[in-house]
Structure formats: C-alpha cells, structure tokens
Coordinates of C-alpha atoms (C1' of nucleotides) in Angstrom, one line a residue:
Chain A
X1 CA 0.0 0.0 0.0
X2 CA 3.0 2.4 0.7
X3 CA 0.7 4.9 1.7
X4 CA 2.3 8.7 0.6
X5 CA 3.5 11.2 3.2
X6 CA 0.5 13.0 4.1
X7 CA 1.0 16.2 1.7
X8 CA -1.1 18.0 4.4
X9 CA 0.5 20.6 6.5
X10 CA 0.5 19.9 10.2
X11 CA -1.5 23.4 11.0
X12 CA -4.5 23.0 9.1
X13 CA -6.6 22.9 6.0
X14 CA -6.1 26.3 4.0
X15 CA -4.9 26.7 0.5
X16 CA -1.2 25.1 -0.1
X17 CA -1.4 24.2 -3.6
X18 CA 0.1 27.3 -5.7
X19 CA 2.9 27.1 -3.3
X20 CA 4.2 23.5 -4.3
X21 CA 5.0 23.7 -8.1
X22 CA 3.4 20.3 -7.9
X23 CA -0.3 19.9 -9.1
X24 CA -2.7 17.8 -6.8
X25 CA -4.8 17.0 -9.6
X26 CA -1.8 14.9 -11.1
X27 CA -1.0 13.6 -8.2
X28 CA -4.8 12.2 -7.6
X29 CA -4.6 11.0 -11.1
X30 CA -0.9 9.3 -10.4
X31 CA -2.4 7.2 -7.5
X32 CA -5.3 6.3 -9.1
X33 CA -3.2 5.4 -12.5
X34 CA -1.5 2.6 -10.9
X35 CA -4.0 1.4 -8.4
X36 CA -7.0 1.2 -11.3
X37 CA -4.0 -0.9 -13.2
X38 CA -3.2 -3.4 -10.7
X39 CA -7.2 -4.3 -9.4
X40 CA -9.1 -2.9 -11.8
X41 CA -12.4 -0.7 -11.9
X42 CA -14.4 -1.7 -8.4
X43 CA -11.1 -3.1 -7.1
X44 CA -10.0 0.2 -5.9
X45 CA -11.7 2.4 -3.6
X46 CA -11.7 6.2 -3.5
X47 CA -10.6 5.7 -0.3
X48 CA -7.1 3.7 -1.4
X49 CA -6.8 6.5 -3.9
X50 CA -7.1 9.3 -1.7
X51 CA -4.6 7.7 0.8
X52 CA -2.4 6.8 -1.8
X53 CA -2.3 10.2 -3.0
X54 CA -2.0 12.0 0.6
X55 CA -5.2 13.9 0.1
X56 CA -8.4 14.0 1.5
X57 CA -11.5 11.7 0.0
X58 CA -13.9 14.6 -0.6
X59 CA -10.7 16.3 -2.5
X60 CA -11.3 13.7 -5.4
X61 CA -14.5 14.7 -5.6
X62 CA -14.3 18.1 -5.5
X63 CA -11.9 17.5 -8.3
X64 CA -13.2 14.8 -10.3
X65 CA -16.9 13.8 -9.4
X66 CA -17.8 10.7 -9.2
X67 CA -15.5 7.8 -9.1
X68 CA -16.2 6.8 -12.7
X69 CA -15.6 10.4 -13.7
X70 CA -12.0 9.8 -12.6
X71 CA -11.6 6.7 -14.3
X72 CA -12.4 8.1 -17.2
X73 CA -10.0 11.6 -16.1
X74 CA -6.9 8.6 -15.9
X75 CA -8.1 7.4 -18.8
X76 CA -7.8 10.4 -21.1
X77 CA -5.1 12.0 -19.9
X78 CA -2.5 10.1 -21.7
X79 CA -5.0 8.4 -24.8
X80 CA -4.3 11.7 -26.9
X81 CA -0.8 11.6 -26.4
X82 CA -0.5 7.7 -27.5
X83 CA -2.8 8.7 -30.3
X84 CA -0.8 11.5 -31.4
X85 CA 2.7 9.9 -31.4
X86 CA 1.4 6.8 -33.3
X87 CA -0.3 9.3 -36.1
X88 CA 3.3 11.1 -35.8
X89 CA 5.2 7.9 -36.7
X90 CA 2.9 6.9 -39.5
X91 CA 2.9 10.1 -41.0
X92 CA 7.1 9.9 -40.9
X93 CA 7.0 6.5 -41.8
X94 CA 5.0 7.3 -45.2
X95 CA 6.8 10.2 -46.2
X96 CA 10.1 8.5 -45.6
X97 CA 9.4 5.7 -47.7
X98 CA 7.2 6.6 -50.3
X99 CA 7.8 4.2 -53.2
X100 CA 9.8 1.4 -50.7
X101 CA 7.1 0.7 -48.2
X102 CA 6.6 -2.9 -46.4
X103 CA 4.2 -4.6 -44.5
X104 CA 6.8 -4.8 -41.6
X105 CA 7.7 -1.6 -41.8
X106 CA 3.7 -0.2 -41.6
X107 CA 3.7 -2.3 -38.4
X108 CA 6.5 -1.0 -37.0
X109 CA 5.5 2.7 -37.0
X110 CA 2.3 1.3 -35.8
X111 CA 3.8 -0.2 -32.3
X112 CA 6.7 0.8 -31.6
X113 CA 5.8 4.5 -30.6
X114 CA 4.0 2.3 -28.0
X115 CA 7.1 0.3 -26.8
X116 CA 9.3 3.7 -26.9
X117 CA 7.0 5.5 -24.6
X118 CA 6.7 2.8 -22.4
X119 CA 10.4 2.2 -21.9
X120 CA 11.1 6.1 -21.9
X121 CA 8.0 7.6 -20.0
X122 CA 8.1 7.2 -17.0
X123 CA 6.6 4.6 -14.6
X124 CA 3.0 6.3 -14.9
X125 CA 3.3 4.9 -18.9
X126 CA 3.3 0.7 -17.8
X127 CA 0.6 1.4 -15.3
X128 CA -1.7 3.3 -18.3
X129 CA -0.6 0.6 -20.7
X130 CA -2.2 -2.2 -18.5
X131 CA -5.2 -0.4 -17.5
X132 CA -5.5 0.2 -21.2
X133 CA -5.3 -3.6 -22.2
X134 CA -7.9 -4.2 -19.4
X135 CA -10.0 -2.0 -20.7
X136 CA -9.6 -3.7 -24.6
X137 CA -10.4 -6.9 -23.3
X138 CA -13.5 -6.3 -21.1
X139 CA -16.3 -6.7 -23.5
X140 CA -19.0 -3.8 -22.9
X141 CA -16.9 -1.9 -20.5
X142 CA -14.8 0.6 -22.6
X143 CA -16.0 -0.2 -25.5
X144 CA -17.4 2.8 -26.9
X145 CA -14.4 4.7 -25.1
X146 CA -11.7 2.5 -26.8
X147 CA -13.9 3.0 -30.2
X148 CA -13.4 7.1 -30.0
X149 CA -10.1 6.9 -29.3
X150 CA -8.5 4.3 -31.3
X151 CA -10.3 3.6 -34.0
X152 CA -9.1 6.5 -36.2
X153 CA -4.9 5.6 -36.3
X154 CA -6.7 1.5 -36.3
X155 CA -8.5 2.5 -40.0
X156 CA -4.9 4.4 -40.6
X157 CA -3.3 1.5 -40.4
X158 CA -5.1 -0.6 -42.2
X159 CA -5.6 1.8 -45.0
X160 CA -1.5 1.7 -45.2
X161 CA -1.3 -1.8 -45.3
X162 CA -3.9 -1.4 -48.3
X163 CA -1.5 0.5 -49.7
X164 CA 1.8 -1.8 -49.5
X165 CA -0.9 -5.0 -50.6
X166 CA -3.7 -3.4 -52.8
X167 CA -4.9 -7.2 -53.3
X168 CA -5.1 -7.8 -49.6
X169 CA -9.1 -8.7 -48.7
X170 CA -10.2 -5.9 -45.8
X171 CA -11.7 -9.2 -44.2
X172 CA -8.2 -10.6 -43.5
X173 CA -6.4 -6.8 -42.4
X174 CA -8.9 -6.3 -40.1
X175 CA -8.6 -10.0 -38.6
X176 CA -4.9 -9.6 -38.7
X177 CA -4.9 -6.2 -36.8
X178 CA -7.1 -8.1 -33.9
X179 CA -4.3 -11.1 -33.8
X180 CA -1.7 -8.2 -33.6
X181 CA -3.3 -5.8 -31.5
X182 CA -3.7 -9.0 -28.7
X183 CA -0.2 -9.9 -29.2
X184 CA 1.0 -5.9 -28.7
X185 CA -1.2 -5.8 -25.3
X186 CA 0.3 -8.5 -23.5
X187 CA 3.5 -7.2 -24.4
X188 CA 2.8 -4.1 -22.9
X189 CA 1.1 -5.4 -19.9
X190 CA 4.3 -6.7 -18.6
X191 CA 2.6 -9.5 -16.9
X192 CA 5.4 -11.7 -15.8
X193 CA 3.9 -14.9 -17.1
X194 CA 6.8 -14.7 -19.6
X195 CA 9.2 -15.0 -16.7
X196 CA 8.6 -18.0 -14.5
X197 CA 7.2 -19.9 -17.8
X198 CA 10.2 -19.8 -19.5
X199 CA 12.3 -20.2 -15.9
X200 CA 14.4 -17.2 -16.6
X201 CA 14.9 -17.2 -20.4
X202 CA 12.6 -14.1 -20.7
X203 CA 11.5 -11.1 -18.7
X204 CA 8.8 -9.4 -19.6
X205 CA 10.0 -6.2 -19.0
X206 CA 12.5 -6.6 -21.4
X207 CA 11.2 -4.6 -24.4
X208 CA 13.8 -4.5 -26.6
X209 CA 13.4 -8.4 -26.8
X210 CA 10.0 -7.9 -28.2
X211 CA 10.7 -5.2 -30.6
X212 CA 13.2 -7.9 -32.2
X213 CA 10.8 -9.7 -32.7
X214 CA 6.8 -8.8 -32.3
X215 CA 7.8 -6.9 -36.0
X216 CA 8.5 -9.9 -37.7
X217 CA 6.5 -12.1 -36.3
X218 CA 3.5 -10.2 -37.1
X219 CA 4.3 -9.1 -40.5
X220 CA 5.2 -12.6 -41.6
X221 CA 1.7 -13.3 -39.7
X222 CA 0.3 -10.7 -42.2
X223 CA 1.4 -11.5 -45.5
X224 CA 1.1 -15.5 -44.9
X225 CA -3.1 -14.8 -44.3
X226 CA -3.2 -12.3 -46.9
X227 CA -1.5 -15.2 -49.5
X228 CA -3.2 -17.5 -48.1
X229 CA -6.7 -15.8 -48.7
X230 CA -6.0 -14.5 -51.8
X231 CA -5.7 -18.1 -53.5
X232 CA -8.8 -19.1 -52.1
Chain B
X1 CA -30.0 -8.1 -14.8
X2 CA -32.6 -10.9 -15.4
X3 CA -32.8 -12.6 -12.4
X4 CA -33.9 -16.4 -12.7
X5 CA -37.4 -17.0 -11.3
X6 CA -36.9 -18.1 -8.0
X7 CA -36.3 -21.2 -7.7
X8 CA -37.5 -21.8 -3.6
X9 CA -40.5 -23.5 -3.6
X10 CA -43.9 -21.3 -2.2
X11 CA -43.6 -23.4 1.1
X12 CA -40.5 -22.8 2.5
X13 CA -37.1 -23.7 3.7
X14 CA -36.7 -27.3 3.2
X15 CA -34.5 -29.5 1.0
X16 CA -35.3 -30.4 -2.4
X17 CA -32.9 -30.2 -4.4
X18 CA -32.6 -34.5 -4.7
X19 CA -35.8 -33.9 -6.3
X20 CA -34.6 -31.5 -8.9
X21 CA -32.3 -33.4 -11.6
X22 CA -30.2 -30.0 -11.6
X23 CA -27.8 -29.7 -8.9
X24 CA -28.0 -26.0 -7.0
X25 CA -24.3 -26.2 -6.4
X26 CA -23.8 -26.2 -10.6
X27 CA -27.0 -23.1 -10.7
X28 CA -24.6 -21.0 -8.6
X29 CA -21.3 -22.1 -11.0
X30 CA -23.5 -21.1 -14.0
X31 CA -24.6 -17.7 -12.3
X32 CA -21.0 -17.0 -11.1
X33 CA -19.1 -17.6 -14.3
X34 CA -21.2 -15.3 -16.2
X35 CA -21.3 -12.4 -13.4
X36 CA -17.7 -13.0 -12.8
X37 CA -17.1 -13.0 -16.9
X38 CA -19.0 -9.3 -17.4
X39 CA -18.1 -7.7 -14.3
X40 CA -14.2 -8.9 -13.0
X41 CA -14.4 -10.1 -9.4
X42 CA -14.5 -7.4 -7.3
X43 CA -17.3 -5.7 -9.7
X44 CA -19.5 -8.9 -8.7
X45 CA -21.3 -9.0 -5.2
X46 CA -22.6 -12.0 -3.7
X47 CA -25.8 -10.9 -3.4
X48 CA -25.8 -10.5 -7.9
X49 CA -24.8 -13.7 -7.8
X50 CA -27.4 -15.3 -5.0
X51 CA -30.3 -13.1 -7.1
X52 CA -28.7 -14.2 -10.4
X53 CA -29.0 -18.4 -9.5
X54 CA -32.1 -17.6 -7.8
X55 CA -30.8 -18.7 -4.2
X56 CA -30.5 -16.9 -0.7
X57 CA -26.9 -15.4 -0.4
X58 CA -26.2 -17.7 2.5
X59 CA -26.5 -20.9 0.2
X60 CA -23.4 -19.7 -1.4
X61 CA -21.7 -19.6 1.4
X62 CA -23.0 -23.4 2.9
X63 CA -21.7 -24.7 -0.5
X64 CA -18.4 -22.5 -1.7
X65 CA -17.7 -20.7 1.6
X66 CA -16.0 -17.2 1.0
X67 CA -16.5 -15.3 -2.2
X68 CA -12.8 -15.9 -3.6
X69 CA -13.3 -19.7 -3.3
X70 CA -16.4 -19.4 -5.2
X71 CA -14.2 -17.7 -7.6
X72 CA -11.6 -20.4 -7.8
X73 CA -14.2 -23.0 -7.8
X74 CA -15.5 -21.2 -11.2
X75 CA -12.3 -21.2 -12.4
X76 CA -11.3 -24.9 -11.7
X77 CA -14.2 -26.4 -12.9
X78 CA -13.4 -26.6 -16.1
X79 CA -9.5 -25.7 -15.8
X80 CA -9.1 -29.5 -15.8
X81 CA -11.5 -30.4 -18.7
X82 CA -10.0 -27.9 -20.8
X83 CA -6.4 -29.8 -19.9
X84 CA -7.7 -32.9 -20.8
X85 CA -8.7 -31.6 -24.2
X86 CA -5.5 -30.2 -24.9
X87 CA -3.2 -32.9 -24.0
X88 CA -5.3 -35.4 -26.2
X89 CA -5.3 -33.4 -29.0
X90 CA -1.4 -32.9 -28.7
X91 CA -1.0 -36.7 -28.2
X92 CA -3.1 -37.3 -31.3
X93 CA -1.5 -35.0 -33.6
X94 CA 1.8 -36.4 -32.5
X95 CA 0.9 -39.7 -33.0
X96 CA -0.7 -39.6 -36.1
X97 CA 2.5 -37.4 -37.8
X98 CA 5.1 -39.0 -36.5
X99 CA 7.5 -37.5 -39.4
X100 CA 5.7 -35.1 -40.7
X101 CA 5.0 -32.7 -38.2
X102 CA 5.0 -28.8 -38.6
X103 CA 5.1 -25.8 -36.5
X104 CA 1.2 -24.8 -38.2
X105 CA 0.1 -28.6 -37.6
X106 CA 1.6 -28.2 -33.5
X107 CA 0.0 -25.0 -33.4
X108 CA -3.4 -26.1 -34.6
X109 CA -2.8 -29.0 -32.1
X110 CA -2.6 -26.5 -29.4
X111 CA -5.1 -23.7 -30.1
X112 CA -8.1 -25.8 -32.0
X113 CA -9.5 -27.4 -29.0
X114 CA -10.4 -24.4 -27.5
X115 CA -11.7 -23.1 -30.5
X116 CA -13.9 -25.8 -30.8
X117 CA -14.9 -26.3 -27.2
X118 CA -16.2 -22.5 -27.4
X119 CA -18.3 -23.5 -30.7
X120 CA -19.9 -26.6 -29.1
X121 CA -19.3 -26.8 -25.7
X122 CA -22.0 -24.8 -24.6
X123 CA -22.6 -20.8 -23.4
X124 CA -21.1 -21.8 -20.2
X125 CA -17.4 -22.0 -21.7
X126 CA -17.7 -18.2 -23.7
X127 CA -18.0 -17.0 -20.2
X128 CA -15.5 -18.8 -19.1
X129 CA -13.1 -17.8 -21.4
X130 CA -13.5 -14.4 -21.6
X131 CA -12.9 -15.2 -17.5
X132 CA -9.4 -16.6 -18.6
X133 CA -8.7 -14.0 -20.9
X134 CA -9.2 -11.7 -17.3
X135 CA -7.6 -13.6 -15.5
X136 CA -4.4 -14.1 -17.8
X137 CA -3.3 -10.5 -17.9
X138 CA -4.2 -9.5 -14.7
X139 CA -0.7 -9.2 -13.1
X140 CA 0.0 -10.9 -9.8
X141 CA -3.9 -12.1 -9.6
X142 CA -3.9 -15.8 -11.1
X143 CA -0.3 -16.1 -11.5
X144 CA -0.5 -18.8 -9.2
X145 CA -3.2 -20.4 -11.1
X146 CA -2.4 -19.5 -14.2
X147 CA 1.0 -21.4 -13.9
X148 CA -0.6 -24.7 -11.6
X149 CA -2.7 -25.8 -14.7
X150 CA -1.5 -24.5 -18.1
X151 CA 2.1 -24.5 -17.9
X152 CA 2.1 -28.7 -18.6
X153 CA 0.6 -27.9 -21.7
X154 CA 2.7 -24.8 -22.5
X155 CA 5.6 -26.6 -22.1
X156 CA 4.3 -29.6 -23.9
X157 CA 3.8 -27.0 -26.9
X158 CA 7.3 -25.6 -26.7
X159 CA 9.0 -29.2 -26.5
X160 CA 7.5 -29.9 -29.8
X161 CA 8.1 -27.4 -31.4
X162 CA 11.5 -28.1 -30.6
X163 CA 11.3 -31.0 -32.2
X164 CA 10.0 -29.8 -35.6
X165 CA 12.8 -26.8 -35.4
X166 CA 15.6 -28.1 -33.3
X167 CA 17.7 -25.2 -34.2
X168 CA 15.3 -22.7 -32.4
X169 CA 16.1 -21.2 -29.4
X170 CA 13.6 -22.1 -26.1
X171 CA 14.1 -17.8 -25.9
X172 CA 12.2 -17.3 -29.3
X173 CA 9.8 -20.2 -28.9
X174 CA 8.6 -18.7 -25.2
X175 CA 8.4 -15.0 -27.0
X176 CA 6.4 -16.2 -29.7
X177 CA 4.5 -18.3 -27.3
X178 CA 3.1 -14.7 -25.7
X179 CA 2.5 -13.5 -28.8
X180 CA 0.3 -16.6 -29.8
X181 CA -1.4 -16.4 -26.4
X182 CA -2.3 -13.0 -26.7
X183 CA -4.1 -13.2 -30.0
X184 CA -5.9 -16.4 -29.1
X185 CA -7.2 -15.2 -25.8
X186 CA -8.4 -11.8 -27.2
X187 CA -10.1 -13.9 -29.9
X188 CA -11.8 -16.3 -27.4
X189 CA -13.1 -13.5 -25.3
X190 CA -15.2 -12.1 -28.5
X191 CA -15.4 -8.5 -27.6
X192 CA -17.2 -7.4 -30.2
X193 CA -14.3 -4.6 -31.1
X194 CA -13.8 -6.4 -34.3
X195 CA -17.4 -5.6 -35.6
X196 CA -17.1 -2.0 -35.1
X197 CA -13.7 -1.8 -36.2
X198 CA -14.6 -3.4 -39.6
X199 CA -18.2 -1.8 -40.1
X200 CA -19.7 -4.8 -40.4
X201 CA -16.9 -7.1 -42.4
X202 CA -16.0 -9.1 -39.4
X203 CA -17.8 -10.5 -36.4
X204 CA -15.6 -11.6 -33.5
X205 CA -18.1 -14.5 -33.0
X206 CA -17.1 -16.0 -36.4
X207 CA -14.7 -18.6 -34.9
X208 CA -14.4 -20.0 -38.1
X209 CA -12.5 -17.3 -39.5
X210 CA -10.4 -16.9 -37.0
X211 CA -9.4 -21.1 -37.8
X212 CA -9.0 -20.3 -41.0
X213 CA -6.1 -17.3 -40.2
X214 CA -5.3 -17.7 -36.6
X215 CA -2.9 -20.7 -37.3
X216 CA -1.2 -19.6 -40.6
X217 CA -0.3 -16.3 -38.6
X218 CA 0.9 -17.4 -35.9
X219 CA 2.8 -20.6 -37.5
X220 CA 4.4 -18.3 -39.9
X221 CA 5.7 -15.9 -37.2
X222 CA 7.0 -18.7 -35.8
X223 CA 8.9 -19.2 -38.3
X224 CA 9.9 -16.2 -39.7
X225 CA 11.4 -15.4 -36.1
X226 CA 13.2 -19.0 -35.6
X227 CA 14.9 -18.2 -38.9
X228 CA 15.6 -14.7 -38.6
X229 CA 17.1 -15.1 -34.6
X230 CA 19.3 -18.1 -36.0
X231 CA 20.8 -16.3 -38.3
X232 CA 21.6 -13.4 -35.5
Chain C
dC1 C1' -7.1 45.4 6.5
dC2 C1' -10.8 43.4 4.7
dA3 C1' -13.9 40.8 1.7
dC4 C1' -13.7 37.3 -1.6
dC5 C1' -13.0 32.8 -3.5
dA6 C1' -10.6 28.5 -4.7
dT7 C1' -9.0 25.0 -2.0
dT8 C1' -8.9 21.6 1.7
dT9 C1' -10.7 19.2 5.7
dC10 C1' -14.1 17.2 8.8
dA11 C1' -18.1 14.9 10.0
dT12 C1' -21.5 12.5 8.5
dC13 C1' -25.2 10.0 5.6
dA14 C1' -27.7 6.2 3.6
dC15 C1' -26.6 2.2 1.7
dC16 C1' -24.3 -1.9 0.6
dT17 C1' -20.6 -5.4 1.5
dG18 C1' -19.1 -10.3 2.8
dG19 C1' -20.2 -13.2 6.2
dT20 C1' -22.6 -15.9 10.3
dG21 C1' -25.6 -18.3 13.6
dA22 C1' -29.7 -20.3 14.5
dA23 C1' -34.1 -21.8 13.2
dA24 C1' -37.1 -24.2 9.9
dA25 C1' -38.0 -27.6 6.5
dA26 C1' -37.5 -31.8 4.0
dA27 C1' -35.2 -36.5 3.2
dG28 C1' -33.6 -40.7 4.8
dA29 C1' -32.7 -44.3 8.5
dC30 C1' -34.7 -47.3 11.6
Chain D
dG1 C1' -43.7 -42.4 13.7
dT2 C1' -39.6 -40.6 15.5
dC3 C1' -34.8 -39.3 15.1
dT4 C1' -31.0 -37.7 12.6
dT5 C1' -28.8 -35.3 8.9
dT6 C1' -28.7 -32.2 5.1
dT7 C1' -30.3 -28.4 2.9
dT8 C1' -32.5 -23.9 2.8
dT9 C1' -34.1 -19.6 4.8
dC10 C1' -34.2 -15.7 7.8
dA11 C1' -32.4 -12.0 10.6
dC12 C1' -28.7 -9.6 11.5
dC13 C1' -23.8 -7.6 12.2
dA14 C1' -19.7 -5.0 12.0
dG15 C1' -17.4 -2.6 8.8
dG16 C1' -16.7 -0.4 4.4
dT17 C1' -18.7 2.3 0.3
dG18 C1' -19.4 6.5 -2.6
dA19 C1' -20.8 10.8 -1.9
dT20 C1' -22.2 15.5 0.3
dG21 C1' -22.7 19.9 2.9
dA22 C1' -20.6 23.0 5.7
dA23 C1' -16.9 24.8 7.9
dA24 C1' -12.0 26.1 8.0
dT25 C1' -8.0 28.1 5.7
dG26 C1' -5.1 31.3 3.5
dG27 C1' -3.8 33.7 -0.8
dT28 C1' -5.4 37.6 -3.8
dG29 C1' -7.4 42.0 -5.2
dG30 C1' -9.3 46.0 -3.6

DNA sequence: CCACCATTTCATCACCTGGTGAAAAAAGAC
DNA sequence: GTCTTTTTTCACCAGGTGATGAAATGGTGG
C-alpha cells in the first residue's frame, strides 16, 4: 500500500497548492493510474486512492466527481498523447518511404511508438498501458471509449497496409490487426507470465526483446493470411 | 440483470434439491461464471450472484464458503477439462504425424481445441473464457493459477516445437509463445471490437474465421522469427 | 485590513458489503 | 412415527462504500 507522506500541513486545512510547483490534480490521477491498473475498476476504492495520494477523500470529488468520472480523467489524460505519437510515426513512416514501403515496416511505425513511450516515459506509462489492455479486453466496459479513441490511427493502419498489398481482402487486415493488436497488449502489460514460464529465459519487462521480434513475427503473420486468402 | 425466477419452492425452507435433476451447487457455478465473466471479481457481489441463481446469499456460502473460493471454484471447474482436451489433441497430432509434423500442424494441435470447445461446448465456456482471458493479464492475480494448470501444456507445446525446429532457441519459442497467447485469448473473449472496427466485415463471434487465419499467422511468425534469430 | 474565493478538511449520511448463527423444513434411516 | 442429517431460509452484524454539505484556511485583489 505504501501509503504517501500526508502532503497535508501539520497546521491545518487552508490553500497550499500554488505554493508547491506540484499539481494535486496529477497527483490524484498518479495514484489512481496505478492502483486502477493493478485491481481494476471496483477493485479500488476512493478511499485507497485518496490515501495513496496523501489527500483527502472529498478532495477527489471536489476534483473529479464521481468515481467513474475519474476513471475516465486517468483514462484520457495520456490516450491523446498515445494517439498523437502513433499518427506522428505513420505520417514519418509514409513520407520517408514513399515508393519502398513494407508490411513490416507499416507495423513498425504502428507499435513501436507504443514500446518507446513505455520504456522512456516514466513509470506512470506501464501502469496506463495495462489499465489500457484491461479496458480492450472487457467486452462492454470501454467499448465505446476505446472505439473514440482508437479507431481513427486502427483504420490508418489498415488503410496503409492497403497501400503496400492493394490485393489484400479488408476481411483478412482487419482479422490480422485483432491477432496483432492481442499480441501488442500483453507485451505491454508486462505481466510476468513470460518469466517463470520460460524459468528465466525471458523477462517481460525486457522490451527490446519484443521489438526484435513482435515486427516480424507479425508481419510474416500478415502477409502469410493475406496469401493465403487470396488463393482461395 | 434478469434474475432467474426463484427457484424456492412457495412453502419454505426445506430440502429439495434430490428432487430437482439440476444440482443447485452447478445453478450457482452457472450464475457466477457469467457475473464474474461481465463484471471482473471485485465488480461482482454475492448478493448478484445469490439473485442471479435464484438462491438466498447464505447458500453460497453453505456450499463454496468465502466469495474468492467461489471464484476459484469457477475457475477450476473446467481448468481441468480444458487440460484434458489439450493434451489429447497434442497426443493425437503427435501420433498420427510422427514425421511429418510442422510448427502450423503443432499449433493447430494446441489452439483448435479451444476453439472448438467454445463453438460446441455450450454458453457456459464463452463465459469462461472471456474469464481466462481476465484472468491471464491480470498481473499478480492468477499467476499462481495460471502457472498450476496450463504450464504442462505450454511446455508440452514448446517441447514440440523443438522437435519440428531443433535449431530454435527455447528464448524465441517462449516470446512467440506470448504473442500466440495473446491473440488467441483476445479472440476467445469475443469483444465485439472487431465488428465495429470493420463496419460490419467481421464478427468476432465468427470462430471460423479466425481457424481459417489464426494458425497460418501465428505458424508463420514462428517461423519467420526462428529463422531470422538463428541467423543473428 | 478586509472581503472574496478557490481549495482543503471534517463529520456524517444512507446504503451496501461479505459473512454468520440459528431456526425451519425436508429427506432418509430405523 | 420418530430421530438424525442435510439443505435452505431468515435475521442480523460489523465494517466499508461513494458521496455531500458545511466549515475552515489562506492567498489575492481591492
């Protein structure tokens, strides 16, 4: 639990904030970042957050609203962010490679934005990352949140691919985008499972051994189904 | 919500359920494994579940005692089936290819079972997927659990595989492992993302499509990173 | 120096949570 | 028919839940 100092000055309960450079409101949203990522939803109390956080309950309120109105405050913060640096290293990767592009290379540009931030930015980043594959996976839950969000660099990608494989069947790009985007989610996630399965080959935080191979692996994944489907 | 009609009889208390072909105890299962499917643990109560079987809350109690061993009793139920299924189809594929085995005919091996249990084997086993979809990339929840009953078969899968490729390396066979896990699990759960995302072209219930690609993708990444590793 | 206002705290509410103990009802043994 | 055992229901508890209204605090502009 490693509960925070309490932020709160011993005299009272007055008006601190301007003082400390630091913003509450990110520090509410830091606590409930990683808690919401490690039980989920109605496995966190506002409570837990509040202590986590140093801060009073009613202060979460005050800020946010209700408890889903946070979730959804965590949520956002860093989605327009991921969003922009994927659209940012599609657009470079098209204009770099205009006549030479490849279906690995598409894919590239289309995750690895995700492992950079991850590995670069900051601790908050792995605890957004699994809250976000918890969110993908929960039928009904996020649904329409992950649909506003993500959809639009999704159909970008696709619409690349189309590009590099002009015969490709939409049927089979959007299939292979749901095998890839599972694959790219764990890998974020960090789970562990990785670790104790293999008995110490792998480490799921290692990164840079999935960027050696997720690319391939996927790509190969890609063109094999798109083959494949075309004969048929 | 919709509750079951209560199953207590007008009387009262009493025992009946001898009477009733249809065990209680399995009503409850039923009623948990969806609740626990939609909702994650903690966003369950036992009271949804109690309404949900059509039973008094204190039943659940007499039979599973506290709400995470109702959990685990969900999730072992069919843990063990699902095994069994497994491990004969891996003995039959071996058996009946003795020389001619590939990394797509392993992998089929490995991931068809499910795919058909989910097609046949009932509603039940949907929710119960989608449950060990949860469950598998919740960090530090089932880790425990997840290793006691599907790392057998996991390491059954890699050990063939090393047969087919003996010049793979147990490092690439475990990453690729993740990256087959994750797409097959996110395919079980069926969220539904797939329909949106394609407008229509796709529907993540269409198990069959995901045979027909699912295998090919992933047995080609397989391959494409044994080969591309060894060279390395 | 004072009135204002955003911020923070406290005290509290109504409700729900998982869980229990004992009574009631039915089934089976004799 | 009675006695025992198993199953089911009822009533209830101690503690936790999300949320709110009002008071306290102190910086800011006049």
């Amino acid at each position: 639990m490693t509960a925070a100092k309490p932020r709160a000055r011993p005299g009272g309960r007055g008006r601190p904030s301007k003082a400390k450079g630091l913003d509450l409101k990110e520090t509410i949203l830091d606590a409930a970042e990683g808690l919401f990522a490690r039980h989920g939803f109605y496995g966190v109390t506002t409570r837990q957050v509040a202590t986590e956080a140093g801060v009073d309950t009613a202060l979460i309120h005050y800020y946010f609203g209700a408890k889903r109105e946070l979730f959804d405050a965590v949520f956002l913060r860093r989605a327009e962010i991921l969003n922009q640096a994927r659209g940012a290293s599609m657009d470079l990767y098209v204009q770099t490679h205009a006549g030479t592009m490849t279906v690995e290379g598409v894919i590239e540009a289309f995750i690895d934005p995700l492992l950079r931030i991850s590995q670069d930015g900051g601790p908050g980043w792995k605890s957004y990352f699994v809250l976000v594959a918890q969110v993908n996976n929960t039928p009904a839950w996020g649904g329409e949140t992950m649909t506003r969000f993500f959809d639009p660099v999704v159909h970008r990608l696709v619409e690349t691919l189309k590009i590099v494989r002009p015969d490709a069947a939409y049927r089979d790009l959007y299939w292979c985008y749901q095998f890839l985007t599972g694959s790219m989610m764990l890998a974020l996630s960090e789970t562990g499972r990785i670790d104790s399965l293999s008995e110490g080959e792998c480490h799921s935080s290692d990164l840079e051994a999935v960027r050696a191979r997720l690319f391939a692996y996927c790509a190969a994944g890609f063109e094999t189904v798109i083959a494949r489907q075309a004969r048929t």
